[in-house]
Coordinates of C-alpha atoms in Angstrom, one line a residue:
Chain A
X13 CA -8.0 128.0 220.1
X14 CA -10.0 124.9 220.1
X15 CA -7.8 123.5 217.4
X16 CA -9.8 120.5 216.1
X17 CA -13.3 122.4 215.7
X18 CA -11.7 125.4 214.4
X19 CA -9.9 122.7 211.8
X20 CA -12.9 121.8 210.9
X21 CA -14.7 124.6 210.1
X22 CA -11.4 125.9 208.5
X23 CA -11.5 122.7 206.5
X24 CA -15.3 123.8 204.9
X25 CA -13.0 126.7 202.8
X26 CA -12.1 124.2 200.7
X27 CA -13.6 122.3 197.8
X28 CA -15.4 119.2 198.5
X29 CA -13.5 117.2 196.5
X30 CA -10.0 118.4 198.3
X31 CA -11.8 117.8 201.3
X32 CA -12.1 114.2 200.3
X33 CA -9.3 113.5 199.3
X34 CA -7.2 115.1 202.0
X35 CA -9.4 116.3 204.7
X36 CA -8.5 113.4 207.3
X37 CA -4.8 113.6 207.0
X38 CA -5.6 117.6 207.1
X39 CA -6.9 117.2 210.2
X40 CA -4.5 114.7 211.8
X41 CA -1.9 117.1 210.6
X42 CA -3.7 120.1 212.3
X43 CA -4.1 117.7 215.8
X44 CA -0.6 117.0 215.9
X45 CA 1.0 121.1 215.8
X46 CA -1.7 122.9 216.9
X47 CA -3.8 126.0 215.1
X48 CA -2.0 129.2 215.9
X49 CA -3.7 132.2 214.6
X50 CA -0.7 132.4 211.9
X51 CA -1.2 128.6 211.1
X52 CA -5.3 129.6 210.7
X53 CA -4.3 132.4 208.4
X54 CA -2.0 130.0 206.3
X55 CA -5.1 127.9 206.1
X56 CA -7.4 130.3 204.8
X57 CA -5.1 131.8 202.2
X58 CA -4.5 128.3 201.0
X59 CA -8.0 127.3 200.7
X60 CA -8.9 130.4 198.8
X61 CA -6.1 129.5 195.9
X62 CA -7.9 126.3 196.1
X63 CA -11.6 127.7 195.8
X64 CA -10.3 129.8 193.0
X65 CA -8.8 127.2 191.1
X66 CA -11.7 125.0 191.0
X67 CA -13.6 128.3 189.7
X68 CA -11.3 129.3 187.0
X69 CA -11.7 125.4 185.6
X70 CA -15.4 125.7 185.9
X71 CA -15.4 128.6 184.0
X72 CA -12.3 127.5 181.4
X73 CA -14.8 124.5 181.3
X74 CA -11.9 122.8 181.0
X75 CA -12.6 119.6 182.6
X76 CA -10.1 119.6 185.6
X77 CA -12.7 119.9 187.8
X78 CA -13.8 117.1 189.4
X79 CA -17.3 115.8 188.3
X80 CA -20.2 115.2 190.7
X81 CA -23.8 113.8 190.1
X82 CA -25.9 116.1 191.8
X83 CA -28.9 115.1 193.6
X84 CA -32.4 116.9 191.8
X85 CA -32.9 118.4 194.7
X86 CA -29.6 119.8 195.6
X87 CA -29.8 121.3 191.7
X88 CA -33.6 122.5 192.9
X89 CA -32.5 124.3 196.0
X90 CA -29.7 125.8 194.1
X91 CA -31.6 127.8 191.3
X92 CA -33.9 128.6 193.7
X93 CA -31.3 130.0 195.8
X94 CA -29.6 132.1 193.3
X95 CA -32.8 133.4 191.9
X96 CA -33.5 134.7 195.6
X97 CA -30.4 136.1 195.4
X98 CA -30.9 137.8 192.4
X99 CA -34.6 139.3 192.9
X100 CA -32.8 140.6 196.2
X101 CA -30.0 142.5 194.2
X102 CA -32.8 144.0 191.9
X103 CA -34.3 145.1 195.5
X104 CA -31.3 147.1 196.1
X105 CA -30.8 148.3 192.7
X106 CA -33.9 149.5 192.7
X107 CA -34.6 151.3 195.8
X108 CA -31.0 152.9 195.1
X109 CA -32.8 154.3 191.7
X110 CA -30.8 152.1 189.5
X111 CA -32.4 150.9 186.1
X112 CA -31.0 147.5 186.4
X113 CA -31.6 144.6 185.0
X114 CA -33.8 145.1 181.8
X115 CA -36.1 142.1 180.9
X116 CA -33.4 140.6 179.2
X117 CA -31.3 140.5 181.8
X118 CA -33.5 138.6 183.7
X119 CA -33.4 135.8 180.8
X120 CA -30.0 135.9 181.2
X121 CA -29.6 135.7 185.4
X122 CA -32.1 132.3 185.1
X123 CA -30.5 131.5 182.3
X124 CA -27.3 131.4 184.8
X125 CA -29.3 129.7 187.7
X126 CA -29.6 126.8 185.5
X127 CA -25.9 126.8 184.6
X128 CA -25.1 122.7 185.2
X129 CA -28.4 121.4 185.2
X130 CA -28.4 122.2 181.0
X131 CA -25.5 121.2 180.3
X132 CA -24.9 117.8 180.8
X133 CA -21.3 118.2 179.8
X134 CA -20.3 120.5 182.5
X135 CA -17.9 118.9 185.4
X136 CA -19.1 121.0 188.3
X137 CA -17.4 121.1 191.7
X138 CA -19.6 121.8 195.5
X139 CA -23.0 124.1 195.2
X140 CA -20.1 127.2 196.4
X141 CA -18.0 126.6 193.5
X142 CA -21.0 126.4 190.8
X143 CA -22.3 129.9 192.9
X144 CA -19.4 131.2 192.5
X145 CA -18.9 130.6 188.8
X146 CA -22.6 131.6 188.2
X147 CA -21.9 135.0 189.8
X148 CA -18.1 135.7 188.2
X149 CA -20.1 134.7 184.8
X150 CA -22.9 137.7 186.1
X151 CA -20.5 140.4 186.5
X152 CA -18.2 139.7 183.9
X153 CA -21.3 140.4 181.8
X154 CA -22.0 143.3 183.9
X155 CA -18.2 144.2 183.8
X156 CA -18.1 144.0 179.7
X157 CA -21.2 146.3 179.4
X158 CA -19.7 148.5 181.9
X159 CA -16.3 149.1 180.3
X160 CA -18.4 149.4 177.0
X161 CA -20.4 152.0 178.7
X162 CA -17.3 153.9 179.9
X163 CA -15.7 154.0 176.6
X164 CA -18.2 155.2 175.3
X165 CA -19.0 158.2 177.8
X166 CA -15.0 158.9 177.1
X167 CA -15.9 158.8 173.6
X168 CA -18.6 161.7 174.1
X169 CA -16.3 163.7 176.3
X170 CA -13.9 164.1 173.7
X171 CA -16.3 165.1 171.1
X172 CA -16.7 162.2 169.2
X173 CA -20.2 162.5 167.7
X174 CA -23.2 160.2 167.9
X175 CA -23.9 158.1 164.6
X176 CA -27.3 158.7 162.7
X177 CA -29.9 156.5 163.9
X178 CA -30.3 155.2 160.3
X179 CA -26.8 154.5 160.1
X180 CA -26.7 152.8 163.6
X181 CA -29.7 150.5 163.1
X182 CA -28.0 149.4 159.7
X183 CA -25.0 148.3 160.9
X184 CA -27.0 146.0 164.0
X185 CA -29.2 144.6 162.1
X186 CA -26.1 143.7 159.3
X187 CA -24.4 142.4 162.3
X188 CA -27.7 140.4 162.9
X189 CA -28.3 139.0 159.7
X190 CA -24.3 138.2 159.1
X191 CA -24.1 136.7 162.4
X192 CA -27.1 134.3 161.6
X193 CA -26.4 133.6 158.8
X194 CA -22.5 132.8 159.8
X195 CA -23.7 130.7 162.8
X196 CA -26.3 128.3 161.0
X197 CA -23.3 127.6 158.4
X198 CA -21.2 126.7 161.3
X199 CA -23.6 124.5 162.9
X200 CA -25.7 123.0 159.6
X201 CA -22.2 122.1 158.1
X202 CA -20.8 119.7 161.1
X203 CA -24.0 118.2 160.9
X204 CA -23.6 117.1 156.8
X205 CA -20.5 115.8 158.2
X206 CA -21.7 113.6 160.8
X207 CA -20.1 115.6 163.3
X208 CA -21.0 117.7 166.5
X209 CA -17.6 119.7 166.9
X210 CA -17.9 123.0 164.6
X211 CA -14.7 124.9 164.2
X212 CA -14.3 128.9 164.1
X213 CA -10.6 130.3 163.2
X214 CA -9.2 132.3 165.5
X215 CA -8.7 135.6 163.6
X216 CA -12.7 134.9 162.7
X217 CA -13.7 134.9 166.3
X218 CA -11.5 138.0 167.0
X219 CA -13.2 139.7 164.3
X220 CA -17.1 139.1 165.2
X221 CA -15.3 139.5 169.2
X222 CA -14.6 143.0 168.0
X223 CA -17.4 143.9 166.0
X224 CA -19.6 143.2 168.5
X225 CA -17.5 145.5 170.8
X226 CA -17.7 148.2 168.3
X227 CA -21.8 147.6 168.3
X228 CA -21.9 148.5 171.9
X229 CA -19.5 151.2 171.9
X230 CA -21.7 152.4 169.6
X231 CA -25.0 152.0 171.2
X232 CA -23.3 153.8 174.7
X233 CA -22.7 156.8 172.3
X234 CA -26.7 156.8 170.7
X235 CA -28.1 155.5 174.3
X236 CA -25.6 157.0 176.9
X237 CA -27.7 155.7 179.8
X238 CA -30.9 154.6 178.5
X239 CA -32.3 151.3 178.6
X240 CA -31.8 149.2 174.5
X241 CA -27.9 149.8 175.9
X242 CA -28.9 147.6 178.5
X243 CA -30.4 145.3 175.8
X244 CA -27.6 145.9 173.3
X245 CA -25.4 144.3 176.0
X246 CA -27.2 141.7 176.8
X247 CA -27.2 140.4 173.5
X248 CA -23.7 140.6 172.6
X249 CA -22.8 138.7 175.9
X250 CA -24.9 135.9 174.6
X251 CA -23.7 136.4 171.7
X252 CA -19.9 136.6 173.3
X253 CA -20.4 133.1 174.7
X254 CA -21.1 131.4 171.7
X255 CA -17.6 132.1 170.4
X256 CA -15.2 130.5 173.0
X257 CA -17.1 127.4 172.7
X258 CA -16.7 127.1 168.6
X259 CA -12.8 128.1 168.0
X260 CA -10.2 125.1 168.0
X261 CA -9.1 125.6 171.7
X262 CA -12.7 125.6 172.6
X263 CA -14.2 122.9 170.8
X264 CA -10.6 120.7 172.1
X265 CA -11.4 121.5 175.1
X266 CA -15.2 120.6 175.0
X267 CA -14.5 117.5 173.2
X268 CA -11.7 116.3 175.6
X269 CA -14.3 116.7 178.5
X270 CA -17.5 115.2 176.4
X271 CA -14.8 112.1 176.2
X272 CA -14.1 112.0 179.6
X273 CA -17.7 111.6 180.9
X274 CA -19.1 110.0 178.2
X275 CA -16.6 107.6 176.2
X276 CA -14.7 108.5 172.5
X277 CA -17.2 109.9 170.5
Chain B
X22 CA 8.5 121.5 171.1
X23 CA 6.8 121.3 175.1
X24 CA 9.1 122.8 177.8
X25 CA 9.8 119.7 180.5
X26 CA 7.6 120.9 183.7
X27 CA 9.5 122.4 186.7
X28 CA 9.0 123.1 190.1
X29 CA 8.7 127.0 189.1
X30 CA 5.5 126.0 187.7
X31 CA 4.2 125.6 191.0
X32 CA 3.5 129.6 191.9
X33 CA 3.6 130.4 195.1
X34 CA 3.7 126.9 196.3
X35 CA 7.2 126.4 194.2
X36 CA 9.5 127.1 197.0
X37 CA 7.4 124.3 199.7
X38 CA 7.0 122.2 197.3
X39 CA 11.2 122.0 196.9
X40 CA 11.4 121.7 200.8
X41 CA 8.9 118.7 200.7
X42 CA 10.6 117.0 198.2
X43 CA 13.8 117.5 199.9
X44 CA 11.8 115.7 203.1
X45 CA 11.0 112.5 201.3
X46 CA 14.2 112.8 199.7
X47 CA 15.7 109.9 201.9
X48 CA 12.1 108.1 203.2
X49 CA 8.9 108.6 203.0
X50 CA 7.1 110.9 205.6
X51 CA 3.6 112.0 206.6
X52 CA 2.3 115.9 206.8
X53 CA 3.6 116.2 210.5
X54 CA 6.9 114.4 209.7
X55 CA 7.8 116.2 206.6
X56 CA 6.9 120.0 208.8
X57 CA 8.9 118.6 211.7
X58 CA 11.8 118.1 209.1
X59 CA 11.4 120.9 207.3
X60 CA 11.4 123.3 210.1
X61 CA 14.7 121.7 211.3
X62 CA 16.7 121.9 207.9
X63 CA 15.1 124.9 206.6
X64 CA 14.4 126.9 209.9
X65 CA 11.0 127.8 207.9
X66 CA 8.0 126.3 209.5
X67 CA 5.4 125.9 207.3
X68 CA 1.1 126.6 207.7
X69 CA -0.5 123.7 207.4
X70 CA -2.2 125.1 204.1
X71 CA 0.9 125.7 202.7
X72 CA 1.9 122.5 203.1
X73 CA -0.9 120.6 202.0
X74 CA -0.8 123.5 199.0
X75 CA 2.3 121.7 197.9
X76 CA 1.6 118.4 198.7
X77 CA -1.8 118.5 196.5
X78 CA 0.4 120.2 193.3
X79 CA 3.2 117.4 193.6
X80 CA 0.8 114.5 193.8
X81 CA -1.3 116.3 190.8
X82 CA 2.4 116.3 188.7
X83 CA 3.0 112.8 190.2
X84 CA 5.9 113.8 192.0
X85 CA 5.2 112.4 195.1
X86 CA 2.7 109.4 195.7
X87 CA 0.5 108.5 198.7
X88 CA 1.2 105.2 200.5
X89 CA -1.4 103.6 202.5
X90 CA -2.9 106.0 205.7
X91 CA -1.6 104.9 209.0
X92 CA -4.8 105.4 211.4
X93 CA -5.5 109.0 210.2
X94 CA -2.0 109.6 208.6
X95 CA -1.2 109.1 205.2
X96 CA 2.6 109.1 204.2
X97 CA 4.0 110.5 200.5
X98 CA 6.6 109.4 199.2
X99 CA 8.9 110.8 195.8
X100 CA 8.5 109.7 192.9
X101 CA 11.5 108.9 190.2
X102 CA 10.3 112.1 188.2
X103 CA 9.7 113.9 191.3
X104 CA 13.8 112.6 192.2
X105 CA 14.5 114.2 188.5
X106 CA 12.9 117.2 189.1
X107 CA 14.8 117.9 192.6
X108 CA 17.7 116.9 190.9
X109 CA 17.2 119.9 188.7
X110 CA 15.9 122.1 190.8
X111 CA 19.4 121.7 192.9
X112 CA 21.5 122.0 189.9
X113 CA 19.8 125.3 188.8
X114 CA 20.7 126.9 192.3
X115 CA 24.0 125.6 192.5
X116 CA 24.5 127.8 189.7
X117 CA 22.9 130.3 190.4
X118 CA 24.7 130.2 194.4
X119 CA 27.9 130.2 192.2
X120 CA 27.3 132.9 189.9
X121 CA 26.2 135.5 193.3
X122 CA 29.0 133.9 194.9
X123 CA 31.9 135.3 192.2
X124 CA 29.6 138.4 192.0
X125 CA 30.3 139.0 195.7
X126 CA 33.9 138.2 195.6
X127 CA 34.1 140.5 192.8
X128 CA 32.4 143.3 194.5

């Protein structure tokens, strides 16, 4: 193998700021004992565990990841890219007859491609790592609708009945109105306070976790494959990601990382 | 109360990370160095990722630190916690070598 452009290019697997810090010694290591196909394996499985780490803390948004200021038209080129990338899925979905996404999907999937560029607060890692979170965030909405939509076929199979249209349009638009009402609490209070860190309990944000579990169960029983499931889902993933954010291990971690770029607050 | 960090912690990189550590036990030693070493008291030869793996999770823990590059070579060296830590480490397998040893001389 030529051992020191295959190291190289191996090299690229891993996060830029790895590469930074110990791409040259990398390399010298690499010139002095060679690239065997083994050692070129070894490489690759190592750089993954690195790629996925620098993920994971993008998406813990836990501020290990290292921080970069990214050029406007790096940021341009990216959201550009991933809505490319998501006009071509919809292609494919669509020619292969599949009614996905619904309009508010699409909210959601720009939403996404500006992921970094919103929020100011985010420490985001090379344009492959911020992809990559952008499209793990995707499908675990995808993923959370899916199991919802599952569960919910398993629920018909067994028998377990449909509820009344009057009684299911009660309960969303109770969960609406509670959830509002809950949510400008949270956020008016802090303000009163001086303060920009609201606080959720835990066993709270289990709570409106589940109920909003149980709202989609229940829409996959009254719409088994029709499209307000689609629209059901959608909202309570948004609604999903406003949790983490607002319990004490959220808000700790948010306010850690608001420190870290941008003094004590 | 906060359980003192170990070299389990490490995952998969746990068991290079104890051979590099056992490398700069005596001096410090760059990547090629400490897989040179390693290879001739452990017989394992580790991938360069692996190695670097372990290097990049014992610098993170501060249990090694980087000393000035030489040309393209930068050498690590261990740390006084990262000394602790081995020391550990060692003690927990000497235990555990001489609990399976009785075990074997009982079976």
């Amino acid at each position: 193998m030529h051992s020191d452009r295959v190291a190289r290019t191996l090299l690229r697997l891993y996060p830029r700021p790895w590469r930074g810090r110990y791409g040259d010694e990398f390399l010298a290591l690499v010139a002095d004992t060679g690239l065997s196909w083994r050692a070129a394996a070894d490489v690759v499985i190592a750089a993954s565990v690195e790629r996925a780490r620098t993920i994971a803390a993008l998406l813990d948004d836990d501020g290990d990841a290292p921080t970069t200021q990214q050029p406007d038209r790096e940021a341009f080129a990216e959201v550009i890219g991933f809505a490319v990338f998501v006009v071509l899925l919809v292609v494919i979905l669509g020619a292969m007859g599949v009614p996905y996404p619904r309009w508010l999907w699409w909210i959601q999937i720009f939403g996404l491609a500006g992921l970094g560029r919103l929020s100011p607060d985010l420490t985001l890692g090379s344009w492959f790592d911020r992809a990559s979170a952008r499209f793990v965030t995707f499908a675990r909405g995808v993923a959370l609708a899916g199991l919802a939509w599952l569960a919910g076929f398993a629920l018909r199979s067994v028998g377990v009945p449909e509820p009344q249209p009057g009684l299911f349009f009660s309960l969303v638009g109770v969960f609406i109105v509670l959830a509002a009402v809950r949510w400008t609490y949270l956020f008016v209070r802090p303000q009163l306070n001086f303060s920009k860190w609201p606080v959720m309990g835990a066993i709270e944000a289990g709570l409106w976790k589940s109920i909003s579990f149980g709202i989609l169960l229940a829409t996959a029983l009254v719409d088994a494959y029709g499209e307000a499931f689609w629209d059901v889902a959608f909202i309570i993933w948004m609604f999903r990601g406003f949790i983490g954010p607002v319990t004490s291990q959220g808000v700790a971690r948010r306010r850690a990382q608001h420190e870290s770029i941008f003094g004590p607050h | 109360m906060k359980k003192a960090p170990s070299l389990q912690d490490l995952g998969r990189f746990s068991e290079p990370a104890l051979l590099v550590l056992i490398s700069l036990a005596d001096a410090p030693k760059h990547g090629y160095a400490m897989a040179q070493d390693i290879e001739r008291i452990s017989g394992q030869k580790l991938g360069p990722g692996t190695l670097y793996g372990a290097i990049t999770r014992l610098e993170k823990a501060k249990w090694i630190e980087p000393l000035p590059a030489e040309e393209r070579r930068r050498p690590y060296k261990i740390t006084s916690s990262g000394v602790a830590v081995l020391r550990a480490r060692l003690e927990s397998l000497r235990a555990m070598t001489r609990t399976a040893r009785s075990r074997l001389a009982d079976a």
